[in-house]
mmCIF file of C-alpha atoms in Angstrom:
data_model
loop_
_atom_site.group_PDB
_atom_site.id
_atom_site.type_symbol
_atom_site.label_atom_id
_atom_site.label_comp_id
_atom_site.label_asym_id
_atom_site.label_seq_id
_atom_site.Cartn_x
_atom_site.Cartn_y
_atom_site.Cartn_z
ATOM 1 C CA UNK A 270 -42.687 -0.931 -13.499
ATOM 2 C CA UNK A 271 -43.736 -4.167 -15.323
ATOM 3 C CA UNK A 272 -43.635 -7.555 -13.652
ATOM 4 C CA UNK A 273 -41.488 -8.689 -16.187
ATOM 5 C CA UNK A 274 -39.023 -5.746 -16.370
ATOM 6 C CA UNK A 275 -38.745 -6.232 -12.382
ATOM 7 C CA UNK A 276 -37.813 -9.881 -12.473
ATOM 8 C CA UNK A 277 -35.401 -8.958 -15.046
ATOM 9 C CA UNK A 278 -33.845 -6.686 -12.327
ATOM 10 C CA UNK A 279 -33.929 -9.308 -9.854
ATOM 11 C CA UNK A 280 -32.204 -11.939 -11.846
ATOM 12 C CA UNK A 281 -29.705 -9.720 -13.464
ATOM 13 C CA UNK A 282 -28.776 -8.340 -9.755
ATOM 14 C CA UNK A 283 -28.281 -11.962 -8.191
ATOM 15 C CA UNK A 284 -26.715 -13.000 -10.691
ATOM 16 C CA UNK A 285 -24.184 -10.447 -10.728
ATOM 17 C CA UNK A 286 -23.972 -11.157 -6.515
ATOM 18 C CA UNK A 287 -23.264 -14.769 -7.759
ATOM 19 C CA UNK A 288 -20.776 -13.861 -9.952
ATOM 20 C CA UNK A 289 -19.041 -11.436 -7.553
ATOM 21 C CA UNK A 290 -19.014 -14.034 -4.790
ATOM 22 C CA UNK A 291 -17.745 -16.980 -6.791
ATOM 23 C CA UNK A 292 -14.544 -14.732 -8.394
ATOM 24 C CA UNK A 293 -14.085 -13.905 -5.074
ATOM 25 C CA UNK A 294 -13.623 -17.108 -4.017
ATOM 26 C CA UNK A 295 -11.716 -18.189 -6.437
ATOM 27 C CA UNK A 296 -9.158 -15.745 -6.236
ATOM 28 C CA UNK A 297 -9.069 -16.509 -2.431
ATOM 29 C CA UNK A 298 -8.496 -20.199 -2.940
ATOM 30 C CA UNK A 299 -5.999 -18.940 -5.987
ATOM 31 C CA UNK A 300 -3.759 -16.604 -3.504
ATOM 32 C CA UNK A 301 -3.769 -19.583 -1.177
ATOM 33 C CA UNK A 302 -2.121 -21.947 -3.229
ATOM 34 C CA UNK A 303 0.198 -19.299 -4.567
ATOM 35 C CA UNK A 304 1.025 -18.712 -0.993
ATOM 36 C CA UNK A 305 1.646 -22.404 -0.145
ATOM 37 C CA UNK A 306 3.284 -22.854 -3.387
ATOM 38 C CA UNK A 307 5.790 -20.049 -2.508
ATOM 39 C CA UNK A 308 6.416 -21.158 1.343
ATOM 40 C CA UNK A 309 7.472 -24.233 -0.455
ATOM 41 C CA UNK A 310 9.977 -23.325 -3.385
ATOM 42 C CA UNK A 311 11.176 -20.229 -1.574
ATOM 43 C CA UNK A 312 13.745 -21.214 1.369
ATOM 44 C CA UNK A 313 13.590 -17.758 3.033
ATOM 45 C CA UNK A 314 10.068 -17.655 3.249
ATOM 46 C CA UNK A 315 8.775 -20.227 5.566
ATOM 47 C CA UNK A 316 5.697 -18.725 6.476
ATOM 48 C CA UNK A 317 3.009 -16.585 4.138
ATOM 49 C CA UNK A 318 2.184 -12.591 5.035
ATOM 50 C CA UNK A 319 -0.360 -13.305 7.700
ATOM 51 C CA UNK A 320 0.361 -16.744 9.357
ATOM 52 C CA UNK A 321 0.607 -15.483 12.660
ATOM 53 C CA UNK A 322 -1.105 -16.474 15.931
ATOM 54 C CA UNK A 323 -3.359 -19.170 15.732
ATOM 55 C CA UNK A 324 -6.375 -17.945 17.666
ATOM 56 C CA UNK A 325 -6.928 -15.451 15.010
ATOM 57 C CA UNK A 326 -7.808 -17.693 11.845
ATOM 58 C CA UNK A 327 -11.109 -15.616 10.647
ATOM 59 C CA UNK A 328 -9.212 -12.348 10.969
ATOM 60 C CA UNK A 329 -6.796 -13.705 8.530
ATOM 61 C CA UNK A 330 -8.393 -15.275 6.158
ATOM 62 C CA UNK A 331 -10.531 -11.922 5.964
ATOM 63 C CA UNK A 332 -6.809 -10.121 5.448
ATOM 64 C CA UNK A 333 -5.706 -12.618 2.482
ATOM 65 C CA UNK A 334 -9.569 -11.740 1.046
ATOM 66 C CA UNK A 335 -8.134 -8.066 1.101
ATOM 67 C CA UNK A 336 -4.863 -8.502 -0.074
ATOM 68 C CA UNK A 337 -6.820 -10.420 -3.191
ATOM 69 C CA UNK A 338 -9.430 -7.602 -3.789
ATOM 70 C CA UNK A 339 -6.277 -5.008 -3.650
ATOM 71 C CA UNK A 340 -4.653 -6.823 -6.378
ATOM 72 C CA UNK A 341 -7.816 -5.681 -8.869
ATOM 73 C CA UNK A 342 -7.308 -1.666 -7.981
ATOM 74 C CA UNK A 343 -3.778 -1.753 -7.555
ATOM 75 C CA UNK A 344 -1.483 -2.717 -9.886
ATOM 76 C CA UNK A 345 1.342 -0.491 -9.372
ATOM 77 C CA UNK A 346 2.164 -1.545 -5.530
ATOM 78 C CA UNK A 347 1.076 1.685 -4.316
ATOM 79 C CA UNK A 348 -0.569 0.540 -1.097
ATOM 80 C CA UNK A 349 2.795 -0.375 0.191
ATOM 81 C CA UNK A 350 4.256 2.408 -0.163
ATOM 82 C CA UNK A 351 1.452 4.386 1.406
ATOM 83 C CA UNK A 352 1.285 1.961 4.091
ATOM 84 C CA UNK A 353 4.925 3.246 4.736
ATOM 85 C CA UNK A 354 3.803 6.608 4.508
ATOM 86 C CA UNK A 355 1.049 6.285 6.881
ATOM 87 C CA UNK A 356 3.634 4.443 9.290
ATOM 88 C CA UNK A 357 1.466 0.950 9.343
ATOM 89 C CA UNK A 358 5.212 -1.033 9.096
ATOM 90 C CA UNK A 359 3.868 -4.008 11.633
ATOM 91 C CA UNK A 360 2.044 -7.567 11.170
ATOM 92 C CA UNK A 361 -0.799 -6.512 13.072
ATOM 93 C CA UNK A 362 -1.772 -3.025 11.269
ATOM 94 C CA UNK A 363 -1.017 -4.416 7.862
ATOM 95 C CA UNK A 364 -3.620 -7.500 9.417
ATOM 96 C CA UNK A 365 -6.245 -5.129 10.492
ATOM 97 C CA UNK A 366 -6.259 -3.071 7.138
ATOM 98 C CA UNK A 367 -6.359 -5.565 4.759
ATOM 99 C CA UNK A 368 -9.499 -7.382 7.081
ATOM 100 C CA UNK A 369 -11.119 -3.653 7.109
ATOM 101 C CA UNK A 370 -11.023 -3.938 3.090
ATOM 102 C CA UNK A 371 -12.382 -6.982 2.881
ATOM 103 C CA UNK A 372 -15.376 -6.319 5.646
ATOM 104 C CA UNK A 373 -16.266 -3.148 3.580
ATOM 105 C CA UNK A 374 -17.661 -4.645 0.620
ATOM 106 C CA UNK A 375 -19.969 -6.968 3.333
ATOM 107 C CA UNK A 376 -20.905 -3.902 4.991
ATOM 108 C CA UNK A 377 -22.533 -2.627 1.638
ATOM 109 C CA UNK A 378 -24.102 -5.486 0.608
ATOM 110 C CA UNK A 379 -25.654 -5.516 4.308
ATOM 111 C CA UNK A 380 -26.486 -1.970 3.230
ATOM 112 C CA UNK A 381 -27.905 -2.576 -0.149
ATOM 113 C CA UNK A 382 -30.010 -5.719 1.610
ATOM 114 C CA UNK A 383 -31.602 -3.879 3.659
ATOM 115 C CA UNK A 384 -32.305 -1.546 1.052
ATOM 116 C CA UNK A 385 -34.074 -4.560 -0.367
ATOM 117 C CA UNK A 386 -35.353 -6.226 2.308
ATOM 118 C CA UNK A 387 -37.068 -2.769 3.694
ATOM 119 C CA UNK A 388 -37.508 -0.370 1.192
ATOM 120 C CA UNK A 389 -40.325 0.976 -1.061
ATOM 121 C CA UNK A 390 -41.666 -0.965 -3.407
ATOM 122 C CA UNK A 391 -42.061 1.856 -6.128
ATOM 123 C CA UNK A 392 -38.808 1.722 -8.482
ATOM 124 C CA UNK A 393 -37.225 -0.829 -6.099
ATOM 125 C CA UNK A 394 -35.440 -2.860 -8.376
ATOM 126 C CA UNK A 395 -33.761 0.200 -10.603
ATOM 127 C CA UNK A 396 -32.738 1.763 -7.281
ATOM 128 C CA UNK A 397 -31.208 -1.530 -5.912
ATOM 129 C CA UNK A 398 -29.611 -1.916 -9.082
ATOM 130 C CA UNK A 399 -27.806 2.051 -8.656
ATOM 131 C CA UNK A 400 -27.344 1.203 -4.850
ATOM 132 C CA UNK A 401 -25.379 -2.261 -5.877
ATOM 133 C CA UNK A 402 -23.594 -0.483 -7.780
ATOM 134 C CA UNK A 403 -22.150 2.003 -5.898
ATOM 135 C CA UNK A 404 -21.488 0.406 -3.205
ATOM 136 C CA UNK A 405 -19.229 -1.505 -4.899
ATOM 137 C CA UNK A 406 -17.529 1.439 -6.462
ATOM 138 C CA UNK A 407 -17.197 2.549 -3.145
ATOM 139 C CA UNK A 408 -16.198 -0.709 -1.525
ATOM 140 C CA UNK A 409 -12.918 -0.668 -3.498
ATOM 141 C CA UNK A 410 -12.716 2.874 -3.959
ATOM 142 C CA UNK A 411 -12.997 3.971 0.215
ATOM 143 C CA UNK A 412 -10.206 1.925 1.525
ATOM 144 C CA UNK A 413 -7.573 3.523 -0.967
ATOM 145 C CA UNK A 414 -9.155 7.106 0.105
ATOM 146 C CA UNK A 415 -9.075 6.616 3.827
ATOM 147 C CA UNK A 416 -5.562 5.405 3.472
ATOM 148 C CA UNK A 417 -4.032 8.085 1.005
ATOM 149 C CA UNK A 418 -5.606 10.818 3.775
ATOM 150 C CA UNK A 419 -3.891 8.904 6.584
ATOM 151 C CA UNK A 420 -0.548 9.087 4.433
ATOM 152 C CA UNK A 421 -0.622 12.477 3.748
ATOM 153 C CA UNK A 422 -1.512 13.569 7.127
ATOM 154 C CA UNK A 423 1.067 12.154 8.621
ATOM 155 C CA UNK A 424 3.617 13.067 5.725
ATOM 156 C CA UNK A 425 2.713 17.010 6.563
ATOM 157 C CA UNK A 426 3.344 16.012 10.075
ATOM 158 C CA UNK A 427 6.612 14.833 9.067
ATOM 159 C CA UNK A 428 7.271 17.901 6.973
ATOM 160 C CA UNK A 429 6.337 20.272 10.152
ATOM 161 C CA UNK A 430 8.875 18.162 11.840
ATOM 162 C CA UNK A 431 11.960 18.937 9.656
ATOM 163 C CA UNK A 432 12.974 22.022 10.700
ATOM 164 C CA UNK A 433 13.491 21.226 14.646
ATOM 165 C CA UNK A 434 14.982 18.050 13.314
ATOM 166 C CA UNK A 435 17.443 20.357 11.687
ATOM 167 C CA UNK A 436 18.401 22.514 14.801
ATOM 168 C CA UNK A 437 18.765 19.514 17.194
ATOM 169 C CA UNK A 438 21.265 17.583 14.493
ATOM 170 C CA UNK A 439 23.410 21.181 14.263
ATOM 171 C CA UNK A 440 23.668 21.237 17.900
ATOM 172 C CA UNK A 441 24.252 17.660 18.396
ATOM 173 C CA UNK A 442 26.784 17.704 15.442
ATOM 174 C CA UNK A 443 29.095 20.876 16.771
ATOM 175 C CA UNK A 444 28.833 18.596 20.253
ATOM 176 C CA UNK A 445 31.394 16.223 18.979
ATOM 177 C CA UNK A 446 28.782 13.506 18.026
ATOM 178 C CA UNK A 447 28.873 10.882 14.712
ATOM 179 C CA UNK A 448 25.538 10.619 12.648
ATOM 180 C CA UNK A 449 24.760 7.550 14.227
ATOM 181 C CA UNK A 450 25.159 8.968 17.512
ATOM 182 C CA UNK A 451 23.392 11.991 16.481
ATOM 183 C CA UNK A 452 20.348 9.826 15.462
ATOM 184 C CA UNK A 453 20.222 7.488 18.180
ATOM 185 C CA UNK A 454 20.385 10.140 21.252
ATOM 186 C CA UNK A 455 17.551 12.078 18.636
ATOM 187 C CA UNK A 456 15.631 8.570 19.259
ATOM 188 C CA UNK A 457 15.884 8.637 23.091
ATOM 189 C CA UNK A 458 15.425 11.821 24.026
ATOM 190 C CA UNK A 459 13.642 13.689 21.437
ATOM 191 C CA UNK A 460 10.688 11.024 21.125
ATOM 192 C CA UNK A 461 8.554 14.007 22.715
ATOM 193 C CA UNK A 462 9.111 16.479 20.420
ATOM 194 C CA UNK A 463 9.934 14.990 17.643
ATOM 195 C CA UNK A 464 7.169 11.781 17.594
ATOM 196 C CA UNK A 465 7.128 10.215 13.846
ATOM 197 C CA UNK A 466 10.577 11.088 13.352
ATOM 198 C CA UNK A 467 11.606 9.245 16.078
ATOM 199 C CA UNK A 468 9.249 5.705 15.202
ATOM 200 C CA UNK A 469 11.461 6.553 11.654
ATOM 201 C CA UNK A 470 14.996 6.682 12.534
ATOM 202 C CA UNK A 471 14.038 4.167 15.970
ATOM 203 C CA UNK A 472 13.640 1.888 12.896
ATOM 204 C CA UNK A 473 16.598 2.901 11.130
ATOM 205 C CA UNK A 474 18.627 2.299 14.161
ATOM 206 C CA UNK A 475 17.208 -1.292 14.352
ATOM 207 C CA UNK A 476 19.166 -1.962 11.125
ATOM 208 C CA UNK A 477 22.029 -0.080 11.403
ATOM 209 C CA UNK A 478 22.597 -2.408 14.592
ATOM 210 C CA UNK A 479 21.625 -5.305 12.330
ATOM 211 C CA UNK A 480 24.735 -4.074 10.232
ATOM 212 C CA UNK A 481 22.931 -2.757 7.227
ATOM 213 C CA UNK A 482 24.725 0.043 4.954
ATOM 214 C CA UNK A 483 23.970 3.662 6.939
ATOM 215 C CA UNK A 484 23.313 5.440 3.651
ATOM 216 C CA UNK A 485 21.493 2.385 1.837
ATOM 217 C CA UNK A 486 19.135 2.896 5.125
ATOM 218 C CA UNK A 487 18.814 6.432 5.160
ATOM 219 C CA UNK A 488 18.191 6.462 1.384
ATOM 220 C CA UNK A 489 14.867 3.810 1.497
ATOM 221 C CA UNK A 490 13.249 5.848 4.318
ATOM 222 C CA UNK A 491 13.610 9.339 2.324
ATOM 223 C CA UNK A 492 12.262 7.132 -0.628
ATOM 224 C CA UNK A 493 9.539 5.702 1.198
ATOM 225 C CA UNK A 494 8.079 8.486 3.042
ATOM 226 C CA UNK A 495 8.782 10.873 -0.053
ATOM 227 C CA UNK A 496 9.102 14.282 1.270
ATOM 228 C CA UNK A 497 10.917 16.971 -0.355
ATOM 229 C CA UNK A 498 12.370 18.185 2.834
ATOM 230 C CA UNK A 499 13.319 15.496 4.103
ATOM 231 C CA UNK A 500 14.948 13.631 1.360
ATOM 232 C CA UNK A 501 17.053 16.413 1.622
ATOM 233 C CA UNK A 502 18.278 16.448 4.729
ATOM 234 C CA UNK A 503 18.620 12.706 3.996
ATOM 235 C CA UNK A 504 20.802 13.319 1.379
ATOM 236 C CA UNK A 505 23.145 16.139 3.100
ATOM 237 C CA UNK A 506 23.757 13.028 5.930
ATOM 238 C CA UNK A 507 24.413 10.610 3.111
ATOM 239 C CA UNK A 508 26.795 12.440 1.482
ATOM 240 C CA UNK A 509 28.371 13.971 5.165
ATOM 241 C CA UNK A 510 28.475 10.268 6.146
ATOM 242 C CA UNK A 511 29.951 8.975 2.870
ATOM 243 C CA UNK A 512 32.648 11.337 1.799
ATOM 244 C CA UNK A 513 32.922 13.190 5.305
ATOM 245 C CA UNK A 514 33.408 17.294 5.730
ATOM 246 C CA UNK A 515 31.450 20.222 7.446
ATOM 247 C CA UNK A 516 27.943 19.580 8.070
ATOM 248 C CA UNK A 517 26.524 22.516 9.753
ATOM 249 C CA UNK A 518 26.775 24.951 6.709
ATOM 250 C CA UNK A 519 24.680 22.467 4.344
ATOM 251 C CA UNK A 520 22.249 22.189 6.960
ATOM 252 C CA UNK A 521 21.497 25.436 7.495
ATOM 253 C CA UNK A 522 21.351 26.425 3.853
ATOM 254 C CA UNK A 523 19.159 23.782 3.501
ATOM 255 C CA UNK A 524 16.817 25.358 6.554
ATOM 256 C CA UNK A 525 16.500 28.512 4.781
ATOM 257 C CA UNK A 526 15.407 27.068 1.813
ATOM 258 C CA UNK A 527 13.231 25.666 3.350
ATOM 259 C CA UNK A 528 11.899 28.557 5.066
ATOM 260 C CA UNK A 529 11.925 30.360 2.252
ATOM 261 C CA UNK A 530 9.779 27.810 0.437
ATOM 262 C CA UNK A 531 6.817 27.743 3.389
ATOM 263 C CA UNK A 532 6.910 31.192 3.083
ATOM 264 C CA UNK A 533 6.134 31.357 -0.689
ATOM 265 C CA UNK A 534 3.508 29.057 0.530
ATOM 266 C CA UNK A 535 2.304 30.812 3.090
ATOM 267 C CA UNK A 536 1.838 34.246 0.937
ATOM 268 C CA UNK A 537 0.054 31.986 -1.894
ATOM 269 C CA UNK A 538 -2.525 31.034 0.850
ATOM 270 C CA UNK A 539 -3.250 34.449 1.825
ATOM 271 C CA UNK A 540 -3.955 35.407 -1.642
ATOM 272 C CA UNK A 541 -5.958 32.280 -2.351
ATOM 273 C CA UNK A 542 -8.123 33.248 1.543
ATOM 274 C CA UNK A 543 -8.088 37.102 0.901
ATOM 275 C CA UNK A 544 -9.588 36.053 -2.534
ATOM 276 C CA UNK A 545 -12.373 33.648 -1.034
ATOM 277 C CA UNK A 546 -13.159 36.274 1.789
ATOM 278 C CA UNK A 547 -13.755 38.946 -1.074
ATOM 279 C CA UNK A 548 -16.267 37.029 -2.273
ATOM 280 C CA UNK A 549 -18.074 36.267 1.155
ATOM 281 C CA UNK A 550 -18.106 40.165 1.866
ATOM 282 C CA UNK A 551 -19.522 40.571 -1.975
ATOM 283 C CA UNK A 552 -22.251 37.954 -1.402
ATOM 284 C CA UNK A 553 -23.079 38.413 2.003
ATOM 285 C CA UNK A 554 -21.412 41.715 4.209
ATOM 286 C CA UNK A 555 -22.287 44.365 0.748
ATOM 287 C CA UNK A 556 -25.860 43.441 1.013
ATOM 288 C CA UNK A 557 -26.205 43.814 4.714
ATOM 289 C CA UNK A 558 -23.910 47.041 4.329
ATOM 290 C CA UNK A 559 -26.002 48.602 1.657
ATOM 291 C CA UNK A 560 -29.403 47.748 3.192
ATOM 292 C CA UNK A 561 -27.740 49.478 6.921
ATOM 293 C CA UNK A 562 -26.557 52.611 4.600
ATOM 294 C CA UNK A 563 -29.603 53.189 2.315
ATOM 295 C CA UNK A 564 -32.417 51.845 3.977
ATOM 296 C CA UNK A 565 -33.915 54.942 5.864
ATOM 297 C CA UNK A 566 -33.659 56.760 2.880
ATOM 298 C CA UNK A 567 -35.078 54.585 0.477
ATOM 299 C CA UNK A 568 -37.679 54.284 2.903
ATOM 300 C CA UNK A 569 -37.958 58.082 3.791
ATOM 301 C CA UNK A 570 -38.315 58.283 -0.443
ATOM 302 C CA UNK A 571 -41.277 56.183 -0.576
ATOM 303 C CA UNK A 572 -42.712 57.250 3.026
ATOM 304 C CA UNK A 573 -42.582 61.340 0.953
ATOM 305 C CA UNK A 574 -44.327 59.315 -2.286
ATOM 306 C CA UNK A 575 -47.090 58.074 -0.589
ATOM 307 C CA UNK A 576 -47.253 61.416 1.416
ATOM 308 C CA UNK A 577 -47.682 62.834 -2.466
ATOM 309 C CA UNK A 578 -49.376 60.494 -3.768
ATOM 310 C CA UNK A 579 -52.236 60.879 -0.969
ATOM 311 C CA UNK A 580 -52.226 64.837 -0.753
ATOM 312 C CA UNK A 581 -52.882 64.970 -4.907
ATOM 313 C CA UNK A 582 -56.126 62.435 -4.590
#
């Protein structure tokens, strides 16, 4: 590479580290003042997102740097809803994942440095250039992966949780017990068995105490969390605690759906494995099989060649 063509690299990759920095910044200071200007005209909103305890200033100014940067690669307010999902409801998670975003993008450019600082000197500058880039694909790309895994994991969790929910609200239900009841002796003593249920409807409980609207709760934490089974065994409560009636039958029917759905499921993954392990026994267990099978007489047939071929000369 040419002296020149390498200095070209050089200045067109600070400068683009310049750039990156200074919108950074700028956006930070922006959010601030938006913050401070809101805290001021809104009544109800004393206090920004993160203004918690004092002794963690750095952490939080980190978090607001996140919350910026999440504003360019999210424009639909999906991280919120995922953060539901993933159950990351309190201050102090949403603090810690919002820092973690913005410490990625410095854990890259420590990367890419040192890349820099300690790498080979043949085709540095084109490779820096690649490496710059993407780690800053993947500094704004990772945290929106991690967290969509983290919210789907725990969503099947959910989802695996249904059914039992089911069976302990029919018995508790023919006991005598009101939905509310049913859900708060569900939160007490089925915390074991049924875990991220529980942390759910333990927060449901919080407001229904508050003296929020049972079915206006019920209905934002099917919405939020956002699966199918779920919602509707949300929305046989909702309409059992709006309009009244039996509420056995409509849970049960709703079980066997169910049931019958994850069994669909579970046939269409034995079709998809039994089709993936036909091709492992083509590739690798025929091969073996056929070289077992007609090795000795493949070799017998050349052992009786050679036999021929040596008796005629």
């Amino acid at each position: 590479m040419s002296p020149t063509l390498f200095a070209s690299l050089v200045a067109f990759v600070i400068l683009v580290v310049t750039a990156g920095i200074g919108a950074f910044v700028v956006l930070l200071l922006r959010g601030r003042r938006d913050a401070h200007l809101r805290s001021r005209l809104v009544a109800d909103s004393a206090t920004p997102d993160f203004e918690g305890p004092a002794q963690k200033p750095l952490l939080q100014t980190m978090a607001k740097g996140g919350q910026v940067m999440e504003q360019w690669v999210d424009t639909e307010g999906e991280t919120g809803r995922l953060l539901l999902q993933a159950g990351w409801r309190g201050t102090e998670a949403r603090l810690l994942w919002y820092a973690f975003q913005a410490l990625l993008p410095l854990v890259f450019g420590g990367l890419v440095l040192a890349f820099w600082l300690f790498g080979e000197a043949e085709h540095k500058g084109l490779m820096l250039l690649l490496y710059g880039f993407a780690g800053a694909a993947l500094a704004f790309l990772m945290p929106r992966w991690i967290l969509r895994g983290v919210a789907g994991a725990r969503c099947q969790r959910i989802k695996s949780e249904v059914p039992l929910f089911i069976h302990l609200l029919v018995l508790l239900f023919e006991a005598g017990l009101s939905t509310r009841q049913a859900l708060s002796s569900l939160v007490r003593e089925g915390k074991g068995v049924l875990p991220e249920l529980g942390r759910e409807f333990d927060l449901a409980l919080r407001q229904f105490e508050a003296g929020a609207d049972t079915g206006e709760v019920l209905k934002n934490m099917a919405e939020a969390l956002a699966v199918d089974d779920f919602s509707s065994v949300i929305g046989v409560l909702r309409q059992v605690d709006r309009y009244g009636g039996e509420v056995r039958e409509p849970l049960l029917e709703a079980l066997e759906v169910m049931e019958e759905r994850r069994s669909l499921d579970l046939r269409e993954r034995v079709n998809l494995l039994s089709g993936r392990m036909t091709v492992v026994m083509v590739l690798f267990f025929f091969p073996a099989l056929l070289i077992f099978v007609a090795g000795p007489a493949f070799l017998s047939i050349i052992r009786a060649l050679r036999e021929v071929g040596g008796g005629g000369s």
